[in-house]
């Protein structure tokens, strides 16, 4: 394989720049996509409103890491018996193959920097979820089906 054909180019993204997606009520502002990093990683900032949460889910293809910039998140993850409150400056590493969920239980938005490596399709999954959210919050069955296409298993809440 020709290394030059797959090498990423260096770039700068200004503070207000980057594509913005609404993923089930959580705003993602991309700073680097897998397409821009030749699949090495993706990086985005998230604004998590009060009460917003991700469902309990597992990534089969990538690791995910969260660095809290402001606000506070509660993280639940497989292998630990109790949820953890993550304050500004706190960090969570979500290993692939291990269930985790993130929620904002505070009364103000949380700002988080999220890193995933390698970049194996979450960018595309979030774009599909953004499109599905445009007409209102999609049914959980649709969310589960979209996620499954990208190696993410969502544990849907009981009906």
JSON list of N, CA and C in Angstrom, two decimals, residues 23-64:
[
{"chain": "A", "resi": 23, "resn": "UNK", "atom": "N", "xyz": [-27.05, 15.12, 17.93]},
{"chain": "A", "resi": 23, "resn": "UNK", "atom": "CA", "xyz": [-27.13, 13.67, 18.08]},
{"chain": "A", "resi": 23, "resn": "UNK", "atom": "C", "xyz": [-27.99, 13.37, 19.31]},
{"chain": "A", "resi": 24, "resn": "UNK", "atom": "N", "xyz": [-29.27, 13.15, 19.05]},
{"chain": "A", "resi": 24, "resn": "UNK", "atom": "CA", "xyz": [-30.23, 12.81, 20.11]},
{"chain": "A", "resi": 24, "resn": "UNK", "atom": "C", "xyz": [-30.25, 13.87, 21.21]},
{"chain": "A", "resi": 25, "resn": "UNK", "atom": "N", "xyz": [-30.18, 15.14, 20.80]},
{"chain": "A", "resi": 25, "resn": "UNK", "atom": "CA", "xyz": [-30.25, 16.24, 21.75]},
{"chain": "A", "resi": 25, "resn": "UNK", "atom": "C", "xyz": [-28.91, 16.72, 22.27]},
{"chain": "A", "resi": 26, "resn": "UNK", "atom": "N", "xyz": [-27.83, 16.05, 21.91]},
{"chain": "A", "resi": 26, "resn": "UNK", "atom": "CA", "xyz": [-26.48, 16.44, 22.33]},
{"chain": "A", "resi": 26, "resn": "UNK", "atom": "C", "xyz": [-25.78, 17.03, 21.11]},
{"chain": "A", "resi": 27, "resn": "UNK", "atom": "N", "xyz": [-25.22, 18.23, 21.25]},
{"chain": "A", "resi": 27, "resn": "UNK", "atom": "CA", "xyz": [-24.54, 18.89, 20.14]},
{"chain": "A", "resi": 27, "resn": "UNK", "atom": "C", "xyz": [-23.10, 18.43, 20.06]},
{"chain": "A", "resi": 28, "resn": "UNK", "atom": "N", "xyz": [-22.70, 17.98, 18.88]},
{"chain": "A", "resi": 28, "resn": "UNK", "atom": "CA", "xyz": [-21.30, 17.61, 18.60]},
{"chain": "A", "resi": 28, "resn": "UNK", "atom": "C", "xyz": [-20.73, 18.62, 17.62]},
{"chain": "A", "resi": 29, "resn": "UNK", "atom": "N", "xyz": [-19.57, 19.17, 17.92]},
{"chain": "A", "resi": 29, "resn": "UNK", "atom": "CA", "xyz": [-18.87, 20.08, 17.02]},
{"chain": "A", "resi": 29, "resn": "UNK", "atom": "C", "xyz": [-17.55, 19.41, 16.67]},
{"chain": "A", "resi": 30, "resn": "UNK", "atom": "N", "xyz": [-17.44, 18.95, 15.42]},
{"chain": "A", "resi": 30, "resn": "UNK", "atom": "CA", "xyz": [-16.26, 18.20, 15.01]},
{"chain": "A", "resi": 30, "resn": "UNK", "atom": "C", "xyz": [-15.04, 19.08, 14.84]},
{"chain": "A", "resi": 31, "resn": "UNK", "atom": "N", "xyz": [-13.94, 18.64, 15.41]},
{"chain": "A", "resi": 31, "resn": "UNK", "atom": "CA", "xyz": [-12.64, 19.29, 15.23]},
{"chain": "A", "resi": 31, "resn": "UNK", "atom": "C", "xyz": [-11.76, 18.48, 14.29]},
{"chain": "A", "resi": 32, "resn": "UNK", "atom": "N", "xyz": [-11.95, 17.16, 14.26]},
{"chain": "A", "resi": 32, "resn": "UNK", "atom": "CA", "xyz": [-11.22, 16.29, 13.33]},
{"chain": "A", "resi": 32, "resn": "UNK", "atom": "C", "xyz": [-12.08, 15.06, 13.07]},
{"chain": "A", "resi": 33, "resn": "UNK", "atom": "N", "xyz": [-12.30, 14.76, 11.81]},
{"chain": "A", "resi": 33, "resn": "UNK", "atom": "CA", "xyz": [-13.07, 13.58, 11.44]},
{"chain": "A", "resi": 33, "resn": "UNK", "atom": "C", "xyz": [-12.12, 12.47, 10.99]},
{"chain": "A", "resi": 34, "resn": "UNK", "atom": "N", "xyz": [-12.64, 11.27, 10.95]},
{"chain": "A", "resi": 34, "resn": "UNK", "atom": "CA", "xyz": [-11.84, 10.15, 10.46]},
{"chain": "A", "resi": 34, "resn": "UNK", "atom": "C", "xyz": [-11.37, 10.37, 9.03]},
{"chain": "A", "resi": 35, "resn": "UNK", "atom": "N", "xyz": [-12.20, 11.01, 8.22]},
{"chain": "A", "resi": 35, "resn": "UNK", "atom": "CA", "xyz": [-11.79, 11.29, 6.84]},
{"chain": "A", "resi": 35, "resn": "UNK", "atom": "C", "xyz": [-10.58, 12.22, 6.80]},
{"chain": "A", "resi": 36, "resn": "UNK", "atom": "N", "xyz": [-10.50, 13.14, 7.76]},
{"chain": "A", "resi": 36, "resn": "UNK", "atom": "CA", "xyz": [-9.39, 14.10, 7.80]},
{"chain": "A", "resi": 36, "resn": "UNK", "atom": "C", "xyz": [-8.12, 13.53, 8.42]},
{"chain": "A", "resi": 37, "resn": "UNK", "atom": "N", "xyz": [-8.26, 12.46, 9.22]},
{"chain": "A", "resi": 37, "resn": "UNK", "atom": "CA", "xyz": [-7.10, 11.88, 9.90]},
{"chain": "A", "resi": 37, "resn": "UNK", "atom": "C", "xyz": [-6.71, 10.52, 9.32]},
{"chain": "A", "resi": 38, "resn": "UNK", "atom": "N", "xyz": [-7.22, 10.21, 8.15]},
{"chain": "A", "resi": 38, "resn": "UNK", "atom": "CA", "xyz": [-6.97, 8.91, 7.50]},
{"chain": "A", "resi": 38, "resn": "UNK", "atom": "C", "xyz": [-7.38, 7.76, 8.41]},
{"chain": "A", "resi": 39, "resn": "UNK", "atom": "N", "xyz": [-8.46, 7.97, 9.17]},
{"chain": "A", "resi": 39, "resn": "UNK", "atom": "CA", "xyz": [-8.99, 6.92, 10.02]},
{"chain": "A", "resi": 39, "resn": "UNK", "atom": "C", "xyz": [-8.30, 6.74, 11.36]},
{"chain": "A", "resi": 40, "resn": "UNK", "atom": "N", "xyz": [-7.28, 7.55, 11.64]},
{"chain": "A", "resi": 40, "resn": "UNK", "atom": "CA", "xyz": [-6.55, 7.40, 12.90]},
{"chain": "A", "resi": 40, "resn": "UNK", "atom": "C", "xyz": [-7.42, 7.68, 14.12]},
{"chain": "A", "resi": 41, "resn": "UNK", "atom": "N", "xyz": [-8.20, 8.76, 14.05]},
{"chain": "A", "resi": 41, "resn": "UNK", "atom": "CA", "xyz": [-9.04, 9.14, 15.19]},
{"chain": "A", "resi": 41, "resn": "UNK", "atom": "C", "xyz": [-10.07, 10.15, 14.73]},
{"chain": "A", "resi": 42, "resn": "UNK", "atom": "N", "xyz": [-11.03, 10.41, 15.61]},
{"chain": "A", "resi": 42, "resn": "UNK", "atom": "CA", "xyz": [-11.98, 11.52, 15.47]},
{"chain": "A", "resi": 42, "resn": "UNK", "atom": "C", "xyz": [-11.97, 12.28, 16.78]},
{"chain": "A", "resi": 43, "resn": "UNK", "atom": "N", "xyz": [-12.20, 13.59, 16.70]},
{"chain": "A", "resi": 43, "resn": "UNK", "atom": "CA", "xyz": [-12.22, 14.44, 17.89]},
{"chain": "A", "resi": 43, "resn": "UNK", "atom": "C", "xyz": [-13.35, 15.45, 17.74]},
{"chain": "A", "resi": 44, "resn": "UNK", "atom": "N", "xyz": [-14.17, 15.56, 18.78]},
{"chain": "A", "resi": 44, "resn": "UNK", "atom": "CA", "xyz": [-15.25, 16.54, 18.75]},
{"chain": "A", "resi": 44, "resn": "UNK", "atom": "C", "xyz": [-15.51, 17.08, 20.15]},
{"chain": "A", "resi": 45, "resn": "UNK", "atom": "N", "xyz": [-16.09, 18.26, 20.18]},
{"chain": "A", "resi": 45, "resn": "UNK", "atom": "CA", "xyz": [-16.57, 18.82, 21.43]},
{"chain": "A", "resi": 45, "resn": "UNK", "atom": "C", "xyz": [-18.06, 18.56, 21.51]},
{"chain": "A", "resi": 46, "resn": "UNK", "atom": "N", "xyz": [-18.54, 18.23, 22.68]},
{"chain": "A", "resi": 46, "resn": "UNK", "atom": "CA", "xyz": [-19.97, 18.01, 22.88]},
{"chain": "A", "resi": 46, "resn": "UNK", "atom": "C", "xyz": [-20.50, 18.97, 23.92]},
{"chain": "A", "resi": 47, "resn": "UNK", "atom": "N", "xyz": [-21.72, 19.43, 23.68]},
{"chain": "A", "resi": 47, "resn": "UNK", "atom": "CA", "xyz": [-22.46, 20.20, 24.67]},
{"chain": "A", "resi": 47, "resn": "UNK", "atom": "C", "xyz": [-23.63, 19.31, 25.08]},
{"chain": "A", "resi": 48, "resn": "UNK", "atom": "N", "xyz": [-23.60, 18.88, 26.34]},
{"chain": "A", "resi": 48, "resn": "UNK", "atom": "CA", "xyz": [-24.60, 17.94, 26.85]},
{"chain": "A", "resi": 48, "resn": "UNK", "atom": "C", "xyz": [-25.56, 18.72, 27.74]},
{"chain": "A", "resi": 49, "resn": "UNK", "atom": "N", "xyz": [-26.81, 18.93, 27.30]},
{"chain": "A", "resi": 49, "resn": "UNK", "atom": "CA", "xyz": [-27.76, 19.70, 28.09]},
{"chain": "A", "resi": 49, "resn": "UNK", "atom": "C", "xyz": [-28.13, 18.99, 29.39]},
{"chain": "A", "resi": 50, "resn": "UNK", "atom": "N", "xyz": [-28.64, 19.74, 30.37]},
{"chain": "A", "resi": 50, "resn": "UNK", "atom": "CA", "xyz": [-29.11, 19.11, 31.60]},
{"chain": "A", "resi": 50, "resn": "UNK", "atom": "C", "xyz": [-30.14, 18.02, 31.28]},
{"chain": "A", "resi": 51, "resn": "UNK", "atom": "N", "xyz": [-29.98, 16.88, 31.89]},
{"chain": "A", "resi": 51, "resn": "UNK", "atom": "CA", "xyz": [-30.90, 15.77, 31.69]},
{"chain": "A", "resi": 51, "resn": "UNK", "atom": "C", "xyz": [-30.60, 14.90, 30.49]},
{"chain": "A", "resi": 52, "resn": "UNK", "atom": "N", "xyz": [-29.73, 15.34, 29.59]},
{"chain": "A", "resi": 52, "resn": "UNK", "atom": "CA", "xyz": [-29.42, 14.54, 28.40]},
{"chain": "A", "resi": 52, "resn": "UNK", "atom": "C", "xyz": [-28.53, 13.36, 28.77]},
{"chain": "A", "resi": 53, "resn": "UNK", "atom": "N", "xyz": [-28.67, 12.28, 28.01]},
{"chain": "A", "resi": 53, "resn": "UNK", "atom": "CA", "xyz": [-27.90, 11.06, 28.29]},
{"chain": "A", "resi": 53, "resn": "UNK", "atom": "C", "xyz": [-27.74, 10.24, 27.03]},
{"chain": "A", "resi": 54, "resn": "UNK", "atom": "N", "xyz": [-26.69, 9.44, 27.01]},
{"chain": "A", "resi": 54, "resn": "UNK", "atom": "CA", "xyz": [-26.56, 8.41, 25.99]},
{"chain": "A", "resi": 54, "resn": "UNK", "atom": "C", "xyz": [-27.14, 7.13, 26.59]},
{"chain": "A", "resi": 55, "resn": "UNK", "atom": "N", "xyz": [-27.75, 6.29, 25.77]},
{"chain": "A", "resi": 55, "resn": "UNK", "atom": "CA", "xyz": [-28.18, 5.00, 26.31]},
{"chain": "A", "resi": 55, "resn": "UNK", "atom": "C", "xyz": [-26.95, 4.14, 26.60]},
{"chain": "A", "resi": 56, "resn": "UNK", "atom": "N", "xyz": [-27.11, 3.15, 27.44]},
{"chain": "A", "resi": 56, "resn": "UNK", "atom": "CA", "xyz": [-26.03, 2.20, 27.71]},
{"chain": "A", "resi": 56, "resn": "UNK", "atom": "C", "xyz": [-25.68, 1.53, 26.38]},
{"chain": "A", "resi": 57, "resn": "UNK", "atom": "N", "xyz": [-24.39, 1.55, 26.01]},
{"chain": "A", "resi": 57, "resn": "UNK", "atom": "CA", "xyz": [-23.99, 1.04, 24.71]},
{"chain": "A", "resi": 57, "resn": "UNK", "atom": "C", "xyz": [-22.57, 0.51, 24.74]},
{"chain": "A", "resi": 58, "resn": "UNK", "atom": "N", "xyz": [-22.23, -0.27, 23.70]},
{"chain": "A", "resi": 58, "resn": "UNK", "atom": "CA", "xyz": [-20.91, -0.88, 23.55]},
{"chain": "A", "resi": 58, "resn": "UNK", "atom": "C", "xyz": [-20.39, -0.62, 22.15]},
{"chain": "A", "resi": 59, "resn": "UNK", "atom": "N", "xyz": [-19.13, -0.19, 22.06]},
{"chain": "A", "resi": 59, "resn": "UNK", "atom": "CA", "xyz": [-18.46, -0.01, 20.77]},
{"chain": "A", "resi": 59, "resn": "UNK", "atom": "C", "xyz": [-17.63, -1.26, 20.48]},
{"chain": "A", "resi": 60, "resn": "UNK", "atom": "N", "xyz": [-17.82, -1.85, 19.31]},
{"chain": "A", "resi": 60, "resn": "UNK", "atom": "CA", "xyz": [-17.04, -3.02, 18.92]},
{"chain": "A", "resi": 60, "resn": "UNK", "atom": "C", "xyz": [-15.74, -2.64, 18.22]},
{"chain": "A", "resi": 61, "resn": "UNK", "atom": "N", "xyz": [-15.68, -1.42, 17.66]},
{"chain": "A", "resi": 61, "resn": "UNK", "atom": "CA", "xyz": [-14.57, -1.08, 16.77]},
{"chain": "A", "resi": 61, "resn": "UNK", "atom": "C", "xyz": [-13.62, 0.00, 17.29]},
{"chain": "A", "resi": 62, "resn": "UNK", "atom": "N", "xyz": [-14.03, 0.78, 18.26]},
{"chain": "A", "resi": 62, "resn": "UNK", "atom": "CA", "xyz": [-13.18, 1.89, 18.68]},
{"chain": "A", "resi": 62, "resn": "UNK", "atom": "C", "xyz": [-13.24, 2.09, 20.18]},
{"chain": "A", "resi": 63, "resn": "UNK", "atom": "N", "xyz": [-12.19, 2.71, 20.70]},
{"chain": "A", "resi": 63, "resn": "UNK", "atom": "CA", "xyz": [-12.15, 3.18, 22.08]},
{"chain": "A", "resi": 63, "resn": "UNK", "atom": "C", "xyz": [-12.64, 4.63, 22.06]},
{"chain": "A", "resi": 64, "resn": "UNK", "atom": "N", "xyz": [-13.16, 5.07, 23.20]},
{"chain": "A", "resi": 64, "resn": "UNK", "atom": "CA", "xyz": [-13.70, 6.42, 23.30]},
{"chain": "A", "resi": 64, "resn": "UNK", "atom": "C", "xyz": [-13.21, 7.03, 24.61]}
]
